[in-house]
Short mmCIF file of C-alpha atoms in Angstrom, two decimals:
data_model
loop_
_atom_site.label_atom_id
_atom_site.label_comp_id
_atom_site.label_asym_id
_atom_site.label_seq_id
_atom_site.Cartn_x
_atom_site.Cartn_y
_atom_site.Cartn_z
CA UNK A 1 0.00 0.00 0.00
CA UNK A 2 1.01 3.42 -1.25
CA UNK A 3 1.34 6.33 1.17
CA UNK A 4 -1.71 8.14 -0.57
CA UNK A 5 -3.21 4.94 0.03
CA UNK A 6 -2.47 5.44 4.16
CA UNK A 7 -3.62 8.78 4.11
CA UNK A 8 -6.96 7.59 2.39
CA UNK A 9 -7.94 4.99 4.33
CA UNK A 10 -7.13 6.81 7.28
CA UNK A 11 -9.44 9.76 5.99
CA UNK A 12 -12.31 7.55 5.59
CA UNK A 13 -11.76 6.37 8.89
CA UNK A 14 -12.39 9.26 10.14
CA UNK A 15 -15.12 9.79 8.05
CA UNK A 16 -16.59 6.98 9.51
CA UNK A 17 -16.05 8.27 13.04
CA UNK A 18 -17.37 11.31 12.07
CA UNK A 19 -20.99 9.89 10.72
CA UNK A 20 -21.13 8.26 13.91
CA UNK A 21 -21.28 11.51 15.83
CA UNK A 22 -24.09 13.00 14.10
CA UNK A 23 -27.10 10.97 15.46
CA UNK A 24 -25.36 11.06 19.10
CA UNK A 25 -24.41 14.65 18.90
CA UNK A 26 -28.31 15.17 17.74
CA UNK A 27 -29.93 13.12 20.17
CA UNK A 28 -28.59 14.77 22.98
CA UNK A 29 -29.23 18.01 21.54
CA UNK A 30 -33.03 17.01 21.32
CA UNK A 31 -33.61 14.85 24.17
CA UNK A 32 -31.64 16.30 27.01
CA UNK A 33 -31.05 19.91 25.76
CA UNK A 34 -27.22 19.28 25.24
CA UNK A 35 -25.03 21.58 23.13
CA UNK A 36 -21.85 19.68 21.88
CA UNK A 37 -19.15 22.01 21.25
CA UNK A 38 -15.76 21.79 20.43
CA UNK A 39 -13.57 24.71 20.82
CA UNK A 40 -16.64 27.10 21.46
CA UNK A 41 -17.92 25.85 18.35
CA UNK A 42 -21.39 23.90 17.62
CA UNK A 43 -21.38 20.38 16.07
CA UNK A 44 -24.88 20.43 16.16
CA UNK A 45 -26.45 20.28 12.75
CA UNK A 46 -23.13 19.72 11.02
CA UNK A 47 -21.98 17.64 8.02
CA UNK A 48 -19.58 14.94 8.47
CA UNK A 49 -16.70 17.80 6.60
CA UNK A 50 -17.74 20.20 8.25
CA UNK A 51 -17.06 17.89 11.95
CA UNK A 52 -13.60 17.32 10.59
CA UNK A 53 -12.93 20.11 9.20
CA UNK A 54 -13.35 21.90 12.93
CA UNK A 55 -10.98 19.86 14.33
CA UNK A 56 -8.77 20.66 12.13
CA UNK A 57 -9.27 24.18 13.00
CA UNK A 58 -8.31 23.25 15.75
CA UNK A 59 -4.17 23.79 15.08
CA UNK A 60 -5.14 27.36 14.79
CA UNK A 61 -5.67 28.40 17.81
CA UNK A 62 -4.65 25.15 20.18
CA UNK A 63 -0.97 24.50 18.09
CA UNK A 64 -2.29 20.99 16.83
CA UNK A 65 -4.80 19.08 15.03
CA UNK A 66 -7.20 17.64 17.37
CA UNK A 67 -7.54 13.91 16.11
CA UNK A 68 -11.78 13.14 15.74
CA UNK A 69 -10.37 9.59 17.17
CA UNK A 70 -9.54 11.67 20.18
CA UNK A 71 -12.84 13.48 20.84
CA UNK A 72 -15.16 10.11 19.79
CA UNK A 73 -14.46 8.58 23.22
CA UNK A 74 -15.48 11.54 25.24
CA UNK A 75 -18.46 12.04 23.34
CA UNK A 76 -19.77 8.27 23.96
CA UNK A 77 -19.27 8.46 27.68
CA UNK A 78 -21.71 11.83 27.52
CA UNK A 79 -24.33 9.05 26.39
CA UNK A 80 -23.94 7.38 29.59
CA UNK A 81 -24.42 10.21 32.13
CA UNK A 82 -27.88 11.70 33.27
CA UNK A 83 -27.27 15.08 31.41
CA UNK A 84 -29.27 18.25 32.49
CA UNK A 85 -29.53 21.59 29.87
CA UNK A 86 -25.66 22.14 29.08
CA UNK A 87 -23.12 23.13 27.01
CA UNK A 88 -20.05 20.71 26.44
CA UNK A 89 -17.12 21.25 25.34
CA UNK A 90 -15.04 18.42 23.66
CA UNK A 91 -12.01 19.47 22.70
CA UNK A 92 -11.68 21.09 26.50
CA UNK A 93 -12.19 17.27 27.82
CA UNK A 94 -9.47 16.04 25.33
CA UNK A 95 -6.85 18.81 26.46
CA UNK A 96 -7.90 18.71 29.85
CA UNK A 97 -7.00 15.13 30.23
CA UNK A 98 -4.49 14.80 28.44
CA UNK A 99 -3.16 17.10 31.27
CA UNK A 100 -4.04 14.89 34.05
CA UNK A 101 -2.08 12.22 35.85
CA UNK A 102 -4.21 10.43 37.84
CA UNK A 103 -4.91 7.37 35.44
CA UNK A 104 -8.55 7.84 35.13
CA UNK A 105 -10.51 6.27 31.92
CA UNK A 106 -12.21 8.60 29.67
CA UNK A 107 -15.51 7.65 31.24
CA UNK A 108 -14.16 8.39 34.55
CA UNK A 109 -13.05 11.93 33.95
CA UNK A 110 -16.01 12.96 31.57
CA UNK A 111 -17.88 12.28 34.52
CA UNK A 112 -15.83 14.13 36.72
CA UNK A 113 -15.62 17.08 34.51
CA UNK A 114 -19.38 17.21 33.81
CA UNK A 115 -20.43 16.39 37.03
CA UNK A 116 -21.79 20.12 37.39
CA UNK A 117 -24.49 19.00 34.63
CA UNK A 118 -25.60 15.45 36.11
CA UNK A 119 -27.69 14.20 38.68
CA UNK A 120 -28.72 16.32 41.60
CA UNK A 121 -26.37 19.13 39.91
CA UNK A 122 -28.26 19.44 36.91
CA UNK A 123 -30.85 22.32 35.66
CA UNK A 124 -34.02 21.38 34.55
CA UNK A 125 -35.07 22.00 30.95
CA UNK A 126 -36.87 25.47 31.15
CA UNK A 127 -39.95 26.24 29.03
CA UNK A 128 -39.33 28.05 25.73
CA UNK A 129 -39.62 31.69 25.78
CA UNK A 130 -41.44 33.92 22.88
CA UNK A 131 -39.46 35.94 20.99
CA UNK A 132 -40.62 38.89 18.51
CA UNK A 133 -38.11 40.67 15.88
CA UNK A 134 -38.65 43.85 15.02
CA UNK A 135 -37.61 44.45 11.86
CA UNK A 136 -36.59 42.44 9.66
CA UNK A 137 -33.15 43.76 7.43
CA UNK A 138 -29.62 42.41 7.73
CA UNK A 139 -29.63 41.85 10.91
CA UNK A 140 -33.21 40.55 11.42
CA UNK A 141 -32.72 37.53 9.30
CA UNK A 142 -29.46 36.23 10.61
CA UNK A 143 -30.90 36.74 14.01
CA UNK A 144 -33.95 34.77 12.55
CA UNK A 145 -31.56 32.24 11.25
CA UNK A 146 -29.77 31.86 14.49
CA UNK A 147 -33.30 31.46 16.40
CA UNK A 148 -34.95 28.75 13.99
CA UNK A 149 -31.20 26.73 14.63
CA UNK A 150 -31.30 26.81 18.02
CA UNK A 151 -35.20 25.62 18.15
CA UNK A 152 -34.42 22.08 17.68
CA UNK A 153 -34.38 20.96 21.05
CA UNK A 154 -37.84 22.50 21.48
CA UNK A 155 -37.16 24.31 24.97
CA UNK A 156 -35.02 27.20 24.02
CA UNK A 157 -36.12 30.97 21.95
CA UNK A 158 -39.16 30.42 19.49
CA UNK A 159 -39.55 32.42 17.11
CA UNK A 160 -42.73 33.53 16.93
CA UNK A 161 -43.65 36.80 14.99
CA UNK A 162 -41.55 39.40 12.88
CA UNK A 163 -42.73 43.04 12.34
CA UNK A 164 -42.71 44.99 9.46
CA UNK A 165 -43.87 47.52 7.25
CA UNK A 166 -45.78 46.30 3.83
CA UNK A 167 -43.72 46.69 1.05
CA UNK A 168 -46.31 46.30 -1.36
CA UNK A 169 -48.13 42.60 -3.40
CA UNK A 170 -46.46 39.77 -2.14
CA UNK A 171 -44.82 40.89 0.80
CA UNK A 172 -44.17 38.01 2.56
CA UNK A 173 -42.76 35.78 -0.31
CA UNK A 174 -40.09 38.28 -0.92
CA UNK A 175 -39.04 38.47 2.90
CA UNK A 176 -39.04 35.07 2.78
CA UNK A 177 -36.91 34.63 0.05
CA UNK A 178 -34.69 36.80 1.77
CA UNK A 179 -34.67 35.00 4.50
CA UNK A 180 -33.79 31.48 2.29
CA UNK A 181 -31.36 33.01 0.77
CA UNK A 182 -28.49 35.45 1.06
CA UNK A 183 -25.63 36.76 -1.32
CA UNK A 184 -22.94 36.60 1.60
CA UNK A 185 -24.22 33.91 3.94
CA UNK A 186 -25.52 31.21 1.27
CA UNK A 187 -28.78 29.21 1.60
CA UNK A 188 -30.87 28.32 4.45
CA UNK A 189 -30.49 24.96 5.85
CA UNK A 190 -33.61 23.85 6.27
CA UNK A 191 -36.84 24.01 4.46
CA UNK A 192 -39.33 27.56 4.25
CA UNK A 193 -42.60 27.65 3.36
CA UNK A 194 -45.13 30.33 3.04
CA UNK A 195 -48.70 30.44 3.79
CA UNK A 196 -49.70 33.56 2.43
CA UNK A 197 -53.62 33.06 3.69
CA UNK A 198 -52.85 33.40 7.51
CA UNK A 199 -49.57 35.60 6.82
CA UNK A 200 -46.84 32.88 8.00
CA UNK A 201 -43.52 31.29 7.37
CA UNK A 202 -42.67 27.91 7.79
CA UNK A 203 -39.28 27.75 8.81
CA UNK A 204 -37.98 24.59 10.02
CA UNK A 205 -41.30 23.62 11.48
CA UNK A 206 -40.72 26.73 13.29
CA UNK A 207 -44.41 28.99 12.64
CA UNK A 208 -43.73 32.56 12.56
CA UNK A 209 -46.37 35.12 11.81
CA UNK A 210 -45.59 37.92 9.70
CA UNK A 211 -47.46 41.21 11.56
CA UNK A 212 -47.76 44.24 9.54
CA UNK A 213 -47.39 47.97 11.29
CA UNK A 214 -46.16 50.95 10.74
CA UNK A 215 -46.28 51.66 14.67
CA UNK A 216 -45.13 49.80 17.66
CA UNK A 217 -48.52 50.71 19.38
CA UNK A 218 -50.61 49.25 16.54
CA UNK A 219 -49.96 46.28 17.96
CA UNK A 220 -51.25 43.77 20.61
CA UNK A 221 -49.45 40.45 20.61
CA UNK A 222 -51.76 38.81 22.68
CA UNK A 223 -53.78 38.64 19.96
CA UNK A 224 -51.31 36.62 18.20
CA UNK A 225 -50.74 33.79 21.28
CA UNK A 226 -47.64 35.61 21.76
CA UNK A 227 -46.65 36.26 25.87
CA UNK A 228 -43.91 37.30 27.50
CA UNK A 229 -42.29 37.77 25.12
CA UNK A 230 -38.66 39.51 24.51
CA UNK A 231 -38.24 41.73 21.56
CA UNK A 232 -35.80 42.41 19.44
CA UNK A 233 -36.09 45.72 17.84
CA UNK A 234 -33.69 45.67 14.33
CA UNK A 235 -34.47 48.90 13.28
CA UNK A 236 -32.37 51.05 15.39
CA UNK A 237 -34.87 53.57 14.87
CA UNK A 238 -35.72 54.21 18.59
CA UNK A 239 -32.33 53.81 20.71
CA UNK A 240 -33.52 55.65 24.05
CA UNK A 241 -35.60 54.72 26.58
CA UNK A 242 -38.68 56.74 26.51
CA UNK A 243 -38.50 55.92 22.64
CA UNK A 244 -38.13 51.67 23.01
CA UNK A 245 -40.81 51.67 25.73
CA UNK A 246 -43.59 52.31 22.78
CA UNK A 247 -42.44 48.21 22.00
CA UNK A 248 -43.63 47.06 25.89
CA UNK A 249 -47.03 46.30 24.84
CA UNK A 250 -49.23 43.56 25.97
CA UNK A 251 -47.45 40.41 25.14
CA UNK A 252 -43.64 42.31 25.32
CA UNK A 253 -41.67 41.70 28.39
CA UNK A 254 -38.46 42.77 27.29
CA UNK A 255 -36.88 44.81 24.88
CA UNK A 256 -33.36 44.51 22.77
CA UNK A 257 -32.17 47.00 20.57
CA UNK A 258 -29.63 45.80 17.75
CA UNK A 259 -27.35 49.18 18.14
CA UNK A 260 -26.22 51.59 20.59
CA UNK A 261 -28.32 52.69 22.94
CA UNK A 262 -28.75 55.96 24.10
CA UNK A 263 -29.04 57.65 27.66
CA UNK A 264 -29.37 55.57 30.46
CA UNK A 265 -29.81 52.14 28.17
CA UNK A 266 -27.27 49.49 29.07
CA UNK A 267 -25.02 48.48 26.56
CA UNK A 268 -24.17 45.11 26.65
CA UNK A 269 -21.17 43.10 25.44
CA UNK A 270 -22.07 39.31 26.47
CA UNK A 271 -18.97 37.73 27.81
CA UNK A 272 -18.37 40.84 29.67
CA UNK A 273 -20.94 42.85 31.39
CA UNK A 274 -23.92 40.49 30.81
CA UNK A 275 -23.99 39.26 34.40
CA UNK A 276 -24.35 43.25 35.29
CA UNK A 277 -28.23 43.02 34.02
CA UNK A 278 -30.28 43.80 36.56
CA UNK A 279 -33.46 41.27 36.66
CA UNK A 280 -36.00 43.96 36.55
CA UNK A 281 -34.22 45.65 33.21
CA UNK A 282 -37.06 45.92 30.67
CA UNK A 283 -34.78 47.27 28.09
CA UNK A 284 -31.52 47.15 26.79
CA UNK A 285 -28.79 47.77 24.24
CA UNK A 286 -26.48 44.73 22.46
CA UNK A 287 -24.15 47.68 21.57
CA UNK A 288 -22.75 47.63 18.07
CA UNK A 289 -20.65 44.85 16.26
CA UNK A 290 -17.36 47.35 16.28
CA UNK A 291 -18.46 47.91 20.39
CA UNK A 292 -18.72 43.56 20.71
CA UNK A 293 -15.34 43.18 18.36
CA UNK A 294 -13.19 45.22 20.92
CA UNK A 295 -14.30 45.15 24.63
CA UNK A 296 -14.09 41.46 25.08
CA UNK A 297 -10.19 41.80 23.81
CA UNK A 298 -9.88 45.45 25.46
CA UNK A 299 -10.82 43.49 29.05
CA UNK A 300 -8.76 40.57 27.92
CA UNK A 301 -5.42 42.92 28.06
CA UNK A 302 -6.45 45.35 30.89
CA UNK A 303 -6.63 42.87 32.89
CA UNK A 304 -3.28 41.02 32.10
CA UNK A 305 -1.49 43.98 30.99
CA UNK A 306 -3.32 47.18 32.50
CA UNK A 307 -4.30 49.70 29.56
CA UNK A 308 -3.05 52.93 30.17
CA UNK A 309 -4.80 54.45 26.50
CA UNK A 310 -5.85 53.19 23.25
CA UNK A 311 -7.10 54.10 19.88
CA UNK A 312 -9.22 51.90 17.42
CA UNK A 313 -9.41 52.31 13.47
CA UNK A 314 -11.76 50.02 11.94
CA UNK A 315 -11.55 49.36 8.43
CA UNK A 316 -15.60 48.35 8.23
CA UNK A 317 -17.36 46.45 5.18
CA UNK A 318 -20.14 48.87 3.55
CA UNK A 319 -23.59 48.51 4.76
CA UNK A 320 -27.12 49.32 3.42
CA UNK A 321 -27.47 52.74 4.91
CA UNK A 322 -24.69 53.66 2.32
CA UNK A 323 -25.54 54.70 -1.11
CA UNK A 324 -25.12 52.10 -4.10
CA UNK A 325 -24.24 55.42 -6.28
CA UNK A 326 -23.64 58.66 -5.55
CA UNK A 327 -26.89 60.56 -3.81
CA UNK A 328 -28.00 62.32 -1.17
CA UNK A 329 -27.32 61.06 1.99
CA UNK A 330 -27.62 63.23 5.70
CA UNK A 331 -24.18 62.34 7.00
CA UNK A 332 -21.17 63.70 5.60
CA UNK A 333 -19.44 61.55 2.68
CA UNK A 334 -21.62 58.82 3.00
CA UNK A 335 -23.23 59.45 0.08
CA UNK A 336 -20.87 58.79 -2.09
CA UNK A 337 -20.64 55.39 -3.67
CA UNK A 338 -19.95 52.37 -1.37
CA UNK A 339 -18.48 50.31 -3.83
CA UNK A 340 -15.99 52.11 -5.63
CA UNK A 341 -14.92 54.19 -2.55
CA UNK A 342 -13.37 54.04 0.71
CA UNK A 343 -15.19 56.66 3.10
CA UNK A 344 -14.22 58.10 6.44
CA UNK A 345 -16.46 58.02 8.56
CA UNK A 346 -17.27 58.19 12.52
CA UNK A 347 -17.42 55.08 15.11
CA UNK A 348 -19.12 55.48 18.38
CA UNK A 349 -17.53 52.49 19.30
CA UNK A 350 -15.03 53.73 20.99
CA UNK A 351 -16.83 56.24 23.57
CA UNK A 352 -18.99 53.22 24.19
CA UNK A 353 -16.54 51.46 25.65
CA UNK A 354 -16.87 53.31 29.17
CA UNK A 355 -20.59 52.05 29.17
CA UNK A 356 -19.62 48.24 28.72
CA UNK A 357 -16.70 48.09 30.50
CA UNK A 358 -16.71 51.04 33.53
CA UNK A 359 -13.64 49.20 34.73
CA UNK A 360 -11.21 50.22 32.20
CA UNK A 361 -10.17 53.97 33.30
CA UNK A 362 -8.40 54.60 30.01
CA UNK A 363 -9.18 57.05 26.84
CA UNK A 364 -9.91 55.25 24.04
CA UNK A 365 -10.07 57.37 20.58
CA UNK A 366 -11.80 55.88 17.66
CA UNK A 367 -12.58 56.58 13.65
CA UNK A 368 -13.39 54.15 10.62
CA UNK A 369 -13.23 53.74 7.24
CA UNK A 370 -15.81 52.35 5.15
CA UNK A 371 -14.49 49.77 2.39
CA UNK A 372 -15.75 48.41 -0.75
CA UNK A 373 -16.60 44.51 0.86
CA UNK A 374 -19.86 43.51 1.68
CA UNK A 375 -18.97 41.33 5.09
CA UNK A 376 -16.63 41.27 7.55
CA UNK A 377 -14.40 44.31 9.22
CA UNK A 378 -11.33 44.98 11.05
CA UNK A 379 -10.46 46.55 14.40
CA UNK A 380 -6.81 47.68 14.35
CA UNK A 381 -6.70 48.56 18.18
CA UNK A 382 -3.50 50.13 19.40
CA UNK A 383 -3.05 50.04 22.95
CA UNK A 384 -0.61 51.68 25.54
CA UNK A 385 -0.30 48.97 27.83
CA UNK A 386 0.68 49.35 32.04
CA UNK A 387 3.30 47.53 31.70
CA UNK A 388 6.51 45.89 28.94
CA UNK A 389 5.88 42.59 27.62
CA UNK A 390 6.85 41.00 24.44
CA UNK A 391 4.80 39.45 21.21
CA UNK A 392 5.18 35.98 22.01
CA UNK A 393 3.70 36.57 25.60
CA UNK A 394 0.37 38.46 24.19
CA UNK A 395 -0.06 35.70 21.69
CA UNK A 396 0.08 33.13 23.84
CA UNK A 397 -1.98 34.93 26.20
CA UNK A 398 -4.72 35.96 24.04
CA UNK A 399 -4.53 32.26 22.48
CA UNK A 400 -4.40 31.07 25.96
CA UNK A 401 -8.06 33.66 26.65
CA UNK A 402 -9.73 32.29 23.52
CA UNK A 403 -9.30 28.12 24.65
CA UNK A 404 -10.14 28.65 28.60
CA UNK A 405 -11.01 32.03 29.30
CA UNK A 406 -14.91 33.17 30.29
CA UNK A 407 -14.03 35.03 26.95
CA UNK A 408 -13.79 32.23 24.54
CA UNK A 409 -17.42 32.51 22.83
CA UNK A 410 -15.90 36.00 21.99
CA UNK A 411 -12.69 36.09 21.47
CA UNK A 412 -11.05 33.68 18.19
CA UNK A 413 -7.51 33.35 17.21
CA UNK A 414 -6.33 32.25 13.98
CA UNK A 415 -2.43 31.49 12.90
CA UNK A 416 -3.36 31.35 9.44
CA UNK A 417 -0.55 33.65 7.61
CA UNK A 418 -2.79 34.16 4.11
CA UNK A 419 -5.83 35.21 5.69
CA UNK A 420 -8.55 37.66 4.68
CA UNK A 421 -11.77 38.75 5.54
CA UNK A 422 -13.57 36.56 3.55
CA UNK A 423 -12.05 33.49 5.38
CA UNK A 424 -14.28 34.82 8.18
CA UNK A 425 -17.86 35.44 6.77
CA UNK A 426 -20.24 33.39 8.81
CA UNK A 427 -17.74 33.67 12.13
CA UNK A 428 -19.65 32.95 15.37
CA UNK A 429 -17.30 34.97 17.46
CA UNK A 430 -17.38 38.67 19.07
CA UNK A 431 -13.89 39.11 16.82
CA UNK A 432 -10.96 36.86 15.67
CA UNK A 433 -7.25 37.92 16.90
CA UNK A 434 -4.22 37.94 14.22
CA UNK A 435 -1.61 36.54 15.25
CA UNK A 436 0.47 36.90 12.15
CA UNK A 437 -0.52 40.53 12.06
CA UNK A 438 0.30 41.35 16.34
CA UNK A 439 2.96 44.05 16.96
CA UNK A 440 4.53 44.47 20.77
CA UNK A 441 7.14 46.97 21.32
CA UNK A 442 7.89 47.20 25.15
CA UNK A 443 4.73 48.59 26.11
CA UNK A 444 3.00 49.78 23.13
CA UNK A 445 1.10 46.96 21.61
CA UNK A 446 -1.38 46.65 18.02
CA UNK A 447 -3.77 44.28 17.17
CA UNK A 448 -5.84 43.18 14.20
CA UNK A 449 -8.98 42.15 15.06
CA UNK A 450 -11.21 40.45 12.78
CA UNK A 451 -15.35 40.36 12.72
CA UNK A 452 -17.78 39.05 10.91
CA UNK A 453 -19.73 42.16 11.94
CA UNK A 454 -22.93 40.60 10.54
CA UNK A 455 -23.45 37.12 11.60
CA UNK A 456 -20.93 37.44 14.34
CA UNK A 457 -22.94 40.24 16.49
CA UNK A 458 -26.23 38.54 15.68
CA UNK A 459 -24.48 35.73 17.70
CA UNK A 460 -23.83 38.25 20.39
CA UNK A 461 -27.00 38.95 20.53
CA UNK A 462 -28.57 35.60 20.57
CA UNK A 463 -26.38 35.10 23.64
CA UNK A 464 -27.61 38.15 25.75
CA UNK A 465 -31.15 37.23 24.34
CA UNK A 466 -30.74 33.58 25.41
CA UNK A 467 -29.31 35.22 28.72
CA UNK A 468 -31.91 37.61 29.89
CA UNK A 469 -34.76 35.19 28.79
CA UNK A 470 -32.84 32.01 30.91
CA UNK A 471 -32.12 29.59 28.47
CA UNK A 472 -28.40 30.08 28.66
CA UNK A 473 -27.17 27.01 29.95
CA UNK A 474 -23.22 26.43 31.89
CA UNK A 475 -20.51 25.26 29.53
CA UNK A 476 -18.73 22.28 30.67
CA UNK A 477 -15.50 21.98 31.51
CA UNK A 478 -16.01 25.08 33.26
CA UNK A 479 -13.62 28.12 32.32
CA UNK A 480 -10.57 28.20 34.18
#
């Protein structure tokens, strides 16, 4: 046998392997409310590739291929324990005992590590909480996307109503084309229907009823079967208080805006001020995708490093409040075409950071430049830091952050030396460090910070949504 031959036949092995996973990793996902991760990231729903492809990934940001031979084990002795609602991480079991020394079997130390999600431990399965977008643009159909994924095990967010203006004779087949397909984030997996009698989409089995208004108060969701429900304004057309309380009508219980918010609206970055949500909060702010791309790092190196000052230039895809061609537009330069120029523009980003993270005491500055790509952005933050270090300490630190950390739904890290922003469309992460691209010099120190600033802050917002409705479940093994 040929050493092509080798490498084939051990590809199809773990091909093989792979398959195998699927109905397991499904089950648990339906029957016990079990997310299988590995390295932050969902197998759920995933192709065989696409199962072996992540742990490949995996040399990125852990040094080393993660072998699917290695992860199998760990995942069969989950099938033996009395899970509750969880999160599970199995390429933390694999590097976590490979660490240890005591000369337990894989089934003994899954149980061990998990133990917070079994038994007496475990959470029970909550009931599924109502959720309403408002609006229904960019934004409002990736978040739609995200919902009608994470439905499957049937106790999570439902989606149960989007609200929009009329946009004239079929309506609703048009958004729901939209919503099956997209130009930068491909097709829909899954199946949509449209029942254009009782004004709903099919998505998934998912039933979601297409309300029309022109006016939060024209509506009353009760009348829909819709209660308590949270909603997720997408419109950014109210961003204060007194303007977002118009959505708290009967059937709303909560409100979250999909940009900054204004006045005495908390912005929240989940991984790092979500916990700060007071129970009684009616409404609140997700912040913006530049705002999600650069706290969760910014904390990351205060509190290693101390940050003494900063400045952030993000080099930001176009988006649809641009002009295709040249026209009038109410904000200086952007106006002028989106595709054929680069535009400076502002970023509130940066004065937001003092809302989401009150501990840092430094100025950041900030500014950005619009680009001619329809997806995905870059943060360059430069950062005065409290004290000298070197480049190889901040990339193993911020690798380090982005495998263990409370940060690593957030932050990413990628060794890849040819990439570029399209390698990072469809990114579930806050934003994506660059190695190859991190400068130290004593204590000055730049990094290139990568973000899907589409689907990657819808998934920022699924997770404060999931958060403040309860259906955010512990991730196992916890972060260190």
């Amino acid at each position: 046998m040929t050493v092509n031959d080798d490498s084939f036949t051990n590809w199809m092995h773990r091909e093989e392997i792979a398959e195998s996973m699927i109905p397991i990793i499904g089950k648990l996902h339906r029957e016990q409310d079990v997310t299988v991760l590995l390295h932050s990231r969902s197998l759920v729903n995933k192709s065989v590739v696409s199962i072996l492809k992540t742990h490949r990934f995996a040399r990125q940001i852990a040094g080393e291929e993660l072998s699917i031979t290695e992860t199998f084990p760990f995942l069969q002795a989950l099938t033996t324990l009395d899970l509750g609602p969880s999160q599970i991480d199995l390429g933390l079991l694999a590097e976590a005992y490979r660490a240890d020394d005591r000369g337990l079997s894989v089934a003994e130390f899954t149980a061990e590590a998990v133990a917070g999600a079994t038994g007496d431990n475990k959470i029970e399965r909550r009931e599924g909480r109502d959720v309403v977008l408002y609006g229904f643009g960019r934004i409002g159909r990736l978040v739609a996307r995200l919902l009608i994924e994470k439905a499957g095990s049937g106790n999570g967010l439902r989606l149960r109503a989007i609200v929009v203006r009329r946009g004239g004779d079929q309506d609703i087949v048009k958004r729901a084309s939209l919503l099956r397909r997209d130009s930068i984030h491909g097709q829909f997996q899954g199946t949509i229907t449209v029942d254009e009698a009782t004004g709903t989409i099919s998505a998934n089995g998912n039933e979601i009823k297409v309300i029309y208004a022109n006016d939060p108060s024209e509506v009353d969701y009760t009348a829909y079967g819709i209660d308590n429900a949270i909603l997720i304004d997408n419109t950014g057309k109210w961003r204060d208080r007194e303007g977002l309380s118009a959505h708290l009508r009967p059937g709303i219980d909560k409100v979250v805006l999909t940009a900054p918010g204004k006045g005495d609206v908390p912005n929240i970055v989940h991984g790092v001020n979500h916990d700060d949500i007071k129970p009684d909060e009616r409404i609140l702010s997700c912040a913006s995708c530049t705002t999600n791309a650069i706290v969760p790092p910014l904390k990351a190196m205060n509190d290693e490093y101390g940050v003494l000052r900063g400045h952030v230039e993000t080099v930001h895809s176009f988006t649809n409040d641009q002009n295709l061609l040249d026209n009038f537009h109410k904000a200086d330069r952007r106006g002028r075409s989106a595709p054929l120029n680069m535009v400076i523009t502002e970023t509130g980003a940066a004065s937001a950071v003092a809302k989401a993270l009150p501990a840092l005491k430094a100025p950041i500055t900030g500014s950005s430049i619009r680009v001619p790509v329809p997806d995905v952005s870059i943060a360059i933050l430069s950062l005065r830091l409290g004290r000298e270090t070197t480049r190889d300490e901040v990339l193993e630190y911020l690798r380090d952050v982005s495998l263990h950390s409370s940060l690593k739904r957030q932050i990413d890290f990628t060794t890849a030396p040819d990439a570029v922003s399209m390698d990072f469309v469809g990114s579930r992460h806050a934003s994506i460090v660059d190695a190859g691209a991190t400068k130290v010099d004593g204590d000055n120190a730049i990094l290139y910070l990568w973000y899907d600033n589409e689907f990657g802050y819808s998934c920022q917002v699924i997770r404060v949504v999931q958060h403040v409705s309860g259906v955010e479940y512990p991730t196992f093994p916890a972060a260190v």
